[in-house]
Amino acid sequence: MATDPSLKATGREWAGLAVLTLPVLLISMDMTVLYFALPFLSADLEPSGTQLLWIMDIYSFLLAGLLITMGTLGDRIGRRKLLMLGAAAFGAASAAAAMADSADMLIAARALLGVGGATLMPSTLSLIRSMFRDDQQRRTAVSVWTAALAGGAALGPLLGGALLEHFWWGSAFLVNVPVMVLLLVLGPLLLPEFRDPDPGEFDLLSTALSLAAVLPVIYGMKKIAEDGVAVVPLVTVGVGLLVGIVFVLRQRKLTHPLLDVSLFRQRAFSASVGTNVLAMFAMVGFGLFTSQYLQLVYGLRPWSAGLWTLPAAGATMAGATLAAVLVQSIRPAYVISAALLLASAGFGVIARVEADSQLALVITGATMMAAGVGVVLTLVADLIIAAAPPERAGSASGLSETCAEFGGALGIAVLGSIGAAVYRQSLDDDVPPGIPKAASEVAHETLGGAVQVAAQLPDDVAELLLTASREAFTEGMRLASYAAAGVMFVAAVLAGLMLRHLRLDTPSAGDPHAPAPTPAPAPAPCSRSRSRSRSRSQDHDAKLPTR
């Protein structure tokens, strides 16, 4: 079936896509650049230990907790409008963070950054769903979106290092302001407005329940990653999951839910969400090991370590670009399964790394893993937003990003706990004599602690401690690699089975009878029942045909 030429995107849509990559780049960069600024802002603002933790975590907590709410809000008030509001908030918060003269002020600015970031991410992806109605063009646009995420993650450490070498720590935040101003100027000119023509009432209780479900789970996962398995974080996660059950039950009863949980009845949607969680579990969870290995085991400076991460970032961008090409002739299930197997093989390569291995070995494994994950993230993001009705694309986008945050937090908690347990056990067996008890306890906690302790010891004892701690860390990294490889293998099998019915050679949006997203200024062209039923049955079901 030929695609309707009238559904093809024009130059304005592609220019709009370039505009949409701006906030994606910034948010991805903002998650990494702070690590470089921490020593400088700590010396300037002198935060307490608790304040430092809030400076680090408040952004990700609010970002994860508000993604679903903001995605749904964009469907209701207009996706471009929400994007503009988020850009203004993000720019103002960045300026406030750069000029902060106290730890409390910086915490408040970081909180506002999290709120702004939560509006930007689902707005960009849902606007892509609205702007690109041709299947192949939409997949290409999503691949550009994914590549921008990867590019921001790679540029963050490099830009942060360059700025902090020449300017004060606030420059790491201030660089966001001109980009947000550019988005505010170009957005109204190049981006169309879309909103649900029949949104219904906004359920505030559902918003509160979503926050009460997501925040305790993310917090508990972070605490487990930092301090190990304990009663308090486990109870926190359990409370969050229970509230999540209450949230889901309420959504099933509402006529206009915050999150359309009926989407999970579609195998394509639920399988894509699950694959997204597992891919982020492995990639984000293992990122902690590679950064520490490069700097604390191999001894690279932060700037050099950032340069050595470029091959993996480039592989993610290449994988994202290649994904849109491959599914033109190969079923998504086969492409996703093959990419997950490639990621599993990459973890297998990393599992062979020793403390004295050549750097090429860990870079090769990380690059293989990143290439596979880049393909996966592109295709599952496209499948998730394609499975949702056009008027619910913002909600689906918010859910996709929330699941990504959950997968990353779960990966850090599980893989980090594996690595930490192996590190402590191995160091117990190999700790050199002559180390004071207090120093030994610090060295047993983390590799970074061991490096700090070694700097205060005699050279011969310090060398023995560094050798033992680096070998213990590498052993933990190897075991975590095997675990991640197993998760990727299982994900490959499940994705292949659950998505095998999908064929993307039949255009979904190309169906001339499927309704287009309703522009904001125009009134709803049909009644509530027709709008709902046609968008959910014709446009939606034709999108994922089965054999």
XYZ file of C-alpha atoms in Angstrom:
547
model
C 0.000 0.000 0.000
C 1.486 3.344 -1.055
C 1.789 6.104 1.441
C -0.422 9.132 0.847
C 1.939 11.897 -0.404
C -0.116 14.455 1.473
C 1.063 12.910 4.751
C 4.721 13.471 3.977
C 6.490 15.993 6.186
C 7.671 19.228 4.595
C 10.785 21.276 5.183
C 9.071 23.104 8.021
C 8.582 19.847 9.976
C 12.229 18.878 9.527
C 13.321 22.335 10.634
C 10.997 21.915 13.618
C 12.720 18.616 14.400
C 16.036 20.463 14.592
C 14.438 22.801 17.121
C 13.152 19.835 19.150
C 16.669 18.427 19.477
C 17.783 21.510 21.430
C 16.035 20.679 24.745
C 16.853 16.982 24.349
C 20.561 17.785 24.040
C 20.467 20.083 27.058
C 18.609 17.701 29.351
C 20.972 14.865 28.465
C 23.986 17.108 29.051
C 22.595 18.462 32.317
C 22.529 14.952 33.809
C 26.327 14.605 33.457
C 27.802 18.095 33.612
C 26.986 18.531 37.312
C 29.477 15.831 38.294
C 32.313 18.036 37.052
C 30.979 21.126 38.825
C 30.462 19.442 42.214
C 33.979 19.977 43.639
C 33.913 23.659 42.690
C 30.428 24.482 43.943
C 31.103 22.473 47.118
C 34.131 24.651 47.853
C 32.169 27.833 47.108
C 28.791 27.127 48.765
C 30.033 24.723 51.473
C 26.892 22.542 51.524
C 26.358 19.976 54.242
C 26.364 16.299 53.344
C 22.572 16.252 53.239
C 22.404 19.399 51.126
C 24.921 17.943 48.669
C 22.753 14.856 48.231
C 19.705 17.027 47.546
C 21.664 19.102 45.034
C 22.466 15.866 43.203
C 19.134 14.048 43.497
C 16.303 16.613 43.532
C 16.540 17.111 39.761
C 16.172 13.425 38.869
C 13.479 12.850 41.517
C 11.161 15.564 40.191
C 11.980 14.760 36.572
C 10.965 11.117 37.027
C 7.960 11.901 39.206
C 6.363 14.450 36.883
C 6.924 12.921 33.427
C 3.548 11.168 33.216
C 1.673 14.193 34.572
C 3.401 16.622 32.225
C 2.917 14.362 29.227
C -0.814 14.208 29.900
C -0.937 17.942 30.597
C 0.592 18.588 27.177
C -2.155 16.528 25.550
C -4.706 18.759 27.272
C -3.336 22.300 27.068
C -1.227 21.889 23.923
C 2.157 20.255 23.437
C 3.876 23.311 22.000
C 2.456 25.487 24.763
C 3.796 23.131 27.425
C 7.157 23.005 25.653
C 7.373 26.804 25.688
C 6.417 26.960 29.370
C 9.006 24.303 30.167
C 11.690 26.119 28.175
C 11.011 29.339 30.057
C 11.127 27.519 33.398
C 14.288 25.621 32.462
C 16.041 28.783 31.309
C 15.055 30.747 34.416
C 16.076 27.879 36.693
C 19.442 27.591 34.917
C 20.124 31.289 35.484
C 19.089 30.964 39.126
C 21.360 27.942 39.604
C 24.300 29.770 38.033
C 23.831 32.753 40.363
C 23.062 30.750 43.511
C 24.908 32.050 46.552
C 23.754 29.357 48.974
C 23.150 25.616 48.947
C 19.427 26.082 49.609
C 19.080 28.404 46.626
C 20.861 25.891 44.400
C 18.594 23.075 45.625
C 15.515 25.174 44.782
C 16.926 25.977 41.330
C 17.690 22.310 40.684
C 14.130 21.434 41.697
C 12.756 23.903 39.151
C 15.133 22.433 36.560
C 13.591 19.033 37.238
C 10.079 20.406 36.738
C 11.122 22.094 33.515
C 12.878 18.974 32.266
C 9.751 16.923 32.923
C 7.797 19.188 30.554
C 10.423 19.151 27.804
C 11.035 15.430 27.279
C 7.465 14.168 26.647
C 6.587 17.316 24.715
C 9.380 16.759 22.196
C 8.544 13.102 21.555
C 4.780 13.649 21.347
C 5.273 16.564 18.937
C 7.280 14.237 16.713
C 4.306 11.864 16.758
C 2.047 14.703 15.660
C 4.350 16.291 13.076
C 5.457 13.164 11.232
C 2.413 11.177 10.139
C 4.299 9.020 7.646
C 5.662 5.907 9.381
C 9.130 5.932 7.878
C 9.606 9.646 8.380
C 8.443 9.324 11.987
C 10.964 6.566 12.649
C 13.703 8.696 11.104
C 12.678 11.617 13.315
C 12.716 9.400 16.424
C 16.199 8.186 15.455
C 17.368 11.819 15.331
C 15.759 12.378 18.741
C 17.586 9.346 20.191
C 20.870 10.429 18.618
C 20.470 13.840 20.269
C 20.085 12.136 23.651
C 23.282 10.174 23.071
C 25.116 13.233 21.779
C 24.168 15.244 24.851
C 25.409 12.504 27.161
C 28.752 12.506 25.351
C 29.092 16.283 25.162
C 28.172 16.846 28.812
C 31.497 15.750 30.347
C 33.529 17.454 27.599
C 31.629 20.729 27.760
C 31.623 20.675 31.541
C 35.370 20.102 31.676
C 36.056 22.864 29.142
C 33.839 25.409 30.892
C 35.239 24.691 34.331
C 38.790 25.079 33.111
C 38.111 28.686 32.068
C 35.050 29.896 34.009
C 33.335 29.549 37.394
C 31.079 26.603 38.211
C 27.919 28.555 37.392
C 28.862 28.540 33.706
C 27.871 24.865 33.587
C 24.286 26.005 34.195
C 24.370 29.367 32.439
C 25.122 27.746 29.078
C 21.505 26.496 29.050
C 20.015 30.001 28.916
C 20.821 31.032 25.310
C 19.663 27.643 24.025
C 16.322 28.010 25.810
C 15.955 31.542 24.457
C 16.551 30.181 20.948
C 13.878 27.530 21.545
C 11.403 30.179 22.744
C 12.019 32.235 19.580
C 11.972 29.416 17.013
C 9.356 27.183 18.617
C 6.277 29.293 17.791
C 7.576 29.798 14.240
C 8.366 26.176 13.334
C 6.392 23.936 15.669
C 2.645 23.302 15.215
C 0.275 23.115 18.146
C -1.580 19.895 18.957
C -3.916 19.017 21.767
C -6.596 16.486 22.558
C -9.922 17.928 21.274
C -11.823 16.186 24.094
C -9.497 15.958 27.111
C -12.068 15.749 29.881
C -11.358 16.763 33.468
C -7.818 16.732 34.853
C -7.687 14.378 37.856
C -5.500 15.953 40.544
C -5.706 12.875 42.748
C -4.147 10.794 39.962
C -1.323 13.318 39.734
C -0.670 12.998 43.470
C -0.815 9.193 43.266
C 1.642 9.101 40.357
C 4.115 11.213 42.317
C 3.596 9.121 45.442
C 4.248 5.974 43.412
C 7.278 7.023 41.354
C 9.256 9.070 43.900
C 9.547 6.389 46.642
C 10.581 3.759 44.095
C 13.298 5.956 42.546
C 14.457 7.103 45.995
C 14.606 3.536 47.321
C 16.562 2.343 44.299
C 19.072 5.157 44.700
C 19.540 4.391 48.407
C 20.091 0.706 47.668
C 22.725 1.664 45.094
C 24.448 4.005 47.565
C 24.215 2.070 50.845
C 23.334 -1.497 49.848
C 20.208 -3.493 50.578
C 18.554 -2.347 53.820
C 15.113 -2.325 55.408
C 14.294 1.352 54.893
C 14.893 1.532 51.105
C 13.121 -1.805 50.586
C 10.095 -0.561 52.525
C 10.198 2.694 50.545
C 10.155 0.807 47.251
C 7.335 -1.414 48.536
C 5.237 1.595 49.528
C 5.768 3.133 46.103
C 4.698 -0.070 44.362
C 1.557 -0.311 46.508
C 0.622 3.274 45.677
C 1.300 2.407 42.039
C -1.293 -0.371 42.234
C -3.822 2.101 43.670
C -2.952 4.508 40.837
C -3.551 1.852 38.178
C -6.870 0.800 39.726
C -8.043 4.424 39.727
C -7.036 4.910 36.091
C -9.139 1.923 35.081
C -12.242 3.530 36.597
C -11.830 7.032 35.140
C -13.424 8.118 31.886
C -10.490 10.459 31.248
C -7.513 8.857 33.021
C -4.157 10.479 33.557
C -2.630 7.351 32.011
C -4.552 5.085 29.640
C -3.595 1.724 31.177
C -5.624 -0.091 28.517
C -2.635 0.494 26.227
C -0.861 -2.319 28.072
C -3.365 -4.769 26.607
C -1.573 -4.316 23.305
C 1.339 -6.669 23.077
C 3.384 -4.195 21.012
C 3.018 -1.456 23.612
C 3.677 -3.573 26.712
C 6.596 -5.421 25.069
C 8.161 -2.124 23.955
C 7.834 -0.602 27.419
C 9.386 -3.706 29.013
C 12.237 -3.725 26.504
C 12.836 -0.039 27.173
C 13.136 -0.727 30.918
C 15.589 -3.600 30.418
C 17.737 -1.681 27.922
C 18.047 1.281 30.291
C 18.670 -1.150 33.174
C 21.796 -2.414 31.452
C 23.084 0.799 29.892
C 22.610 3.223 32.794
C 23.371 0.614 35.446
C 26.691 -0.202 33.857
C 27.695 3.373 33.095
C 28.829 3.718 36.708
C 31.424 0.981 36.213
C 32.923 2.246 32.967
C 33.423 5.801 34.250
C 35.137 4.552 37.413
C 37.246 2.050 35.499
C 38.553 4.709 33.128
C 39.424 7.174 35.893
C 40.217 5.119 38.997
C 41.568 1.871 37.540
C 43.146 3.005 34.295
C 44.094 6.391 35.774
C 42.694 8.786 33.160
C 41.875 12.377 33.985
C 38.167 13.343 33.649
C 38.700 15.150 30.344
C 40.582 12.190 28.836
C 38.004 9.751 30.198
C 35.297 11.838 28.541
C 37.127 11.618 25.215
C 37.308 7.831 25.493
C 33.529 7.670 25.900
C 33.027 9.245 22.471
C 33.237 5.932 20.546
C 30.352 4.513 22.610
C 28.309 7.704 22.160
C 29.025 7.671 18.445
C 27.943 4.036 18.286
C 24.646 4.920 19.996
C 24.028 7.671 17.444
C 24.953 5.341 14.564
C 22.686 2.615 15.939
C 19.802 5.067 16.254
C 20.280 6.167 12.642
C 20.651 2.605 11.350
C 17.486 1.443 13.127
C 15.206 3.507 10.904
C 16.848 2.004 7.804
C 16.811 -1.618 8.925
C 13.094 -1.793 9.714
C 12.254 -0.823 6.139
C 13.069 -4.395 5.113
C 13.359 -6.386 8.371
C 10.697 -6.922 11.002
C 11.173 -4.867 14.189
C 11.266 -8.016 16.346
C 14.295 -9.329 14.474
C 16.099 -5.984 14.503
C 15.462 -5.415 18.219
C 16.446 -8.972 19.157
C 19.650 -8.784 17.107
C 20.526 -5.420 18.680
C 19.958 -6.783 22.192
C 22.167 -9.777 21.369
C 24.859 -7.347 20.180
C 24.567 -5.492 23.494
C 24.797 -8.824 25.335
C 27.947 -9.676 23.392
C 29.389 -6.278 24.297
C 28.887 -7.025 27.978
C 30.525 -10.386 27.356
C 33.614 -8.592 26.038
C 33.693 -6.324 29.107
C 33.439 -9.416 31.309
C 36.942 -10.384 30.102
C 38.521 -7.134 31.319
C 41.243 -7.329 33.965
C 42.689 -4.516 36.057
C 45.735 -4.409 33.755
C 43.913 -5.008 30.457
C 44.383 -2.809 27.432
C 41.941 0.071 27.284
C 40.789 -1.064 23.838
C 39.051 -4.092 25.370
C 36.645 -2.140 27.584
C 36.086 0.496 24.878
C 35.251 -2.221 22.328
C 32.759 -3.863 24.676
C 31.145 -0.539 25.623
C 30.882 0.464 21.948
C 29.184 -2.817 21.004
C 26.753 -2.434 23.896
C 25.998 1.199 23.020
C 25.381 0.412 19.334
C 22.867 -2.284 20.230
C 21.084 -0.145 22.803
C 20.923 2.772 20.348
C 18.970 0.626 17.899
C 16.675 -0.665 20.641
C 15.845 2.699 22.208
C 14.975 4.193 18.837
C 12.591 1.421 17.798
C 10.837 0.961 21.137
C 10.299 4.720 21.476
C 8.706 4.727 18.031
C 6.561 1.674 18.793
C 5.340 3.203 22.067
C 4.199 6.502 20.583
C 2.816 4.768 17.464
C 0.743 2.376 19.582
C -0.959 5.238 21.425
C -3.816 7.205 19.841
C -2.612 10.593 18.530
C -4.455 12.520 21.246
C -2.705 10.447 23.967
C 0.833 10.627 22.545
C 2.004 12.951 25.332
C 0.838 10.570 28.031
C 2.517 7.638 26.261
C 5.729 9.648 25.873
C 5.715 10.504 29.570
C 5.228 6.845 30.440
C 8.100 5.865 28.151
C 10.450 8.342 29.833
C 9.285 7.332 33.316
C 10.010 3.682 32.539
C 13.446 4.691 31.261
C 14.154 6.484 34.551
C 12.906 3.458 36.493
C 15.037 1.080 34.423
C 18.131 3.206 34.943
C 17.573 3.460 38.692
C 16.940 -0.286 38.906
C 20.101 -1.003 36.936
C 22.235 1.185 39.188
C 20.731 -0.463 42.267
C 21.043 -4.092 41.109
C 24.294 -3.993 39.140
C 25.827 -1.534 41.595
C 24.925 -3.795 44.513
C 26.498 -6.783 42.747
C 29.695 -4.865 42.086
C 29.840 -3.448 45.616
C 29.314 -6.858 47.247
C 32.049 -8.463 45.165
C 34.385 -5.516 45.781
C 34.019 -5.715 49.567
C 34.370 -9.491 49.670
C 37.442 -9.477 47.439
C 39.104 -6.669 49.362
C 38.455 -8.518 52.628
C 40.615 -11.346 51.322
C 43.398 -9.180 49.872
C 43.652 -6.081 52.063
C 47.344 -5.396 52.734
C 48.623 -5.233 56.327
C 49.687 -1.989 57.952
C 46.564 0.028 57.144
C 44.833 1.793 60.068
C 41.383 0.425 60.876
C 39.558 3.688 60.052
C 41.344 3.951 56.716
C 40.604 0.306 55.962
C 36.886 0.853 56.560
C 36.867 3.782 54.107
C 38.753 1.722 51.505
C 36.231 -1.116 51.888
C 33.306 1.115 50.946
C 34.250 2.230 47.422
C 37.162 2.292 45.029
C 37.150 6.093 45.259
C 37.564 5.798 49.017
C 40.498 3.428 48.542
C 42.188 5.899 46.192
C 41.759 8.712 48.728
C 43.136 6.554 51.556
C 46.105 5.459 49.443
C 47.125 9.088 48.933
C 47.752 9.356 52.705
C 49.754 6.125 53.116
C 53.423 5.304 52.540
C 54.204 4.549 48.913
C 54.744 0.803 49.315
C 51.535 0.260 51.329
C 49.592 2.609 49.047
C 50.653 0.620 45.985
C 49.510 -2.642 47.569
C 46.144 -1.118 48.512
C 45.599 0.372 45.057
C 46.433 -2.910 43.349
C 44.115 -4.914 45.615
C 41.233 -2.421 45.370
C 41.499 -2.087 41.592
C 41.504 -5.845 41.136
C 38.526 -6.153 43.504
C 36.611 -3.472 41.592
C 37.372 -5.107 38.249
C 36.182 -8.458 39.562
C 32.903 -6.850 40.620
C 32.614 -5.191 37.217
C 33.112 -8.535 35.495
C 30.334 -10.195 37.497
C 28.007 -7.243 36.857
C 28.856 -7.593 33.149
C 27.746 -11.216 33.165
C 24.509 -10.192 34.869
C 23.878 -7.419 32.337
C 24.692 -9.778 29.452
C 22.129 -12.234 30.822
C 19.482 -9.526 31.101
C 20.117 -8.450 27.504
C 19.907 -12.058 26.295
C 16.593 -12.622 28.072
C 15.293 -9.309 26.702
C 16.295 -10.395 23.175
C 14.328 -13.627 23.487
C 11.259 -11.929 24.976
C 11.274 -9.117 22.419
C 11.569 -11.609 19.579
C 8.601 -13.591 20.859
C 6.297 -10.735 21.856
C 6.934 -8.486 18.837
C 7.136 -11.147 16.136
C 3.621 -10.303 14.899
C 4.551 -6.728 13.961
C 5.107 -5.693 10.378
C 5.960 -2.083 9.644
C 5.868 -2.353 5.861
C 2.217 -1.265 5.885
C 1.948 2.462 6.587
C -0.110 3.256 9.617
C -0.463 6.969 9.316
C -0.702 6.532 5.590
C -4.233 5.273 5.916
C -6.272 8.051 4.322
C -9.239 7.140 6.497
C -7.319 7.512 9.759
C -7.946 10.862 11.423
C -5.132 13.349 11.735
C -4.210 14.981 15.047
C -6.439 17.977 15.598
C -4.599 21.320 15.525
C -5.254 23.429 18.583
C -7.016 26.390 16.927
C -9.509 24.245 15.040
C -12.651 22.906 16.721
C -13.106 19.179 17.059
C -14.386 17.966 13.645
C -16.492 15.184 15.032
C -18.364 14.130 18.097
C -16.719 12.763 21.185
C -17.677 9.176 20.442
C -16.460 9.309 16.840
C -13.243 11.071 17.796
C -12.426 8.509 20.447
C -13.495 5.415 18.560
C -11.941 6.280 15.218
C -8.613 7.432 16.646
C -8.354 4.356 18.830
C -9.584 1.841 16.270
C -8.703 2.997 12.751
C -5.564 5.074 13.274
C -4.398 3.118 16.273
C -5.138 -0.487 15.322
C -4.061 -0.058 11.718
C -0.770 1.151 13.045
C 0.364 -2.292 14.166
C -1.108 -4.869 11.779
C -0.719 -8.567 12.445
C -0.271 -11.419 10.097
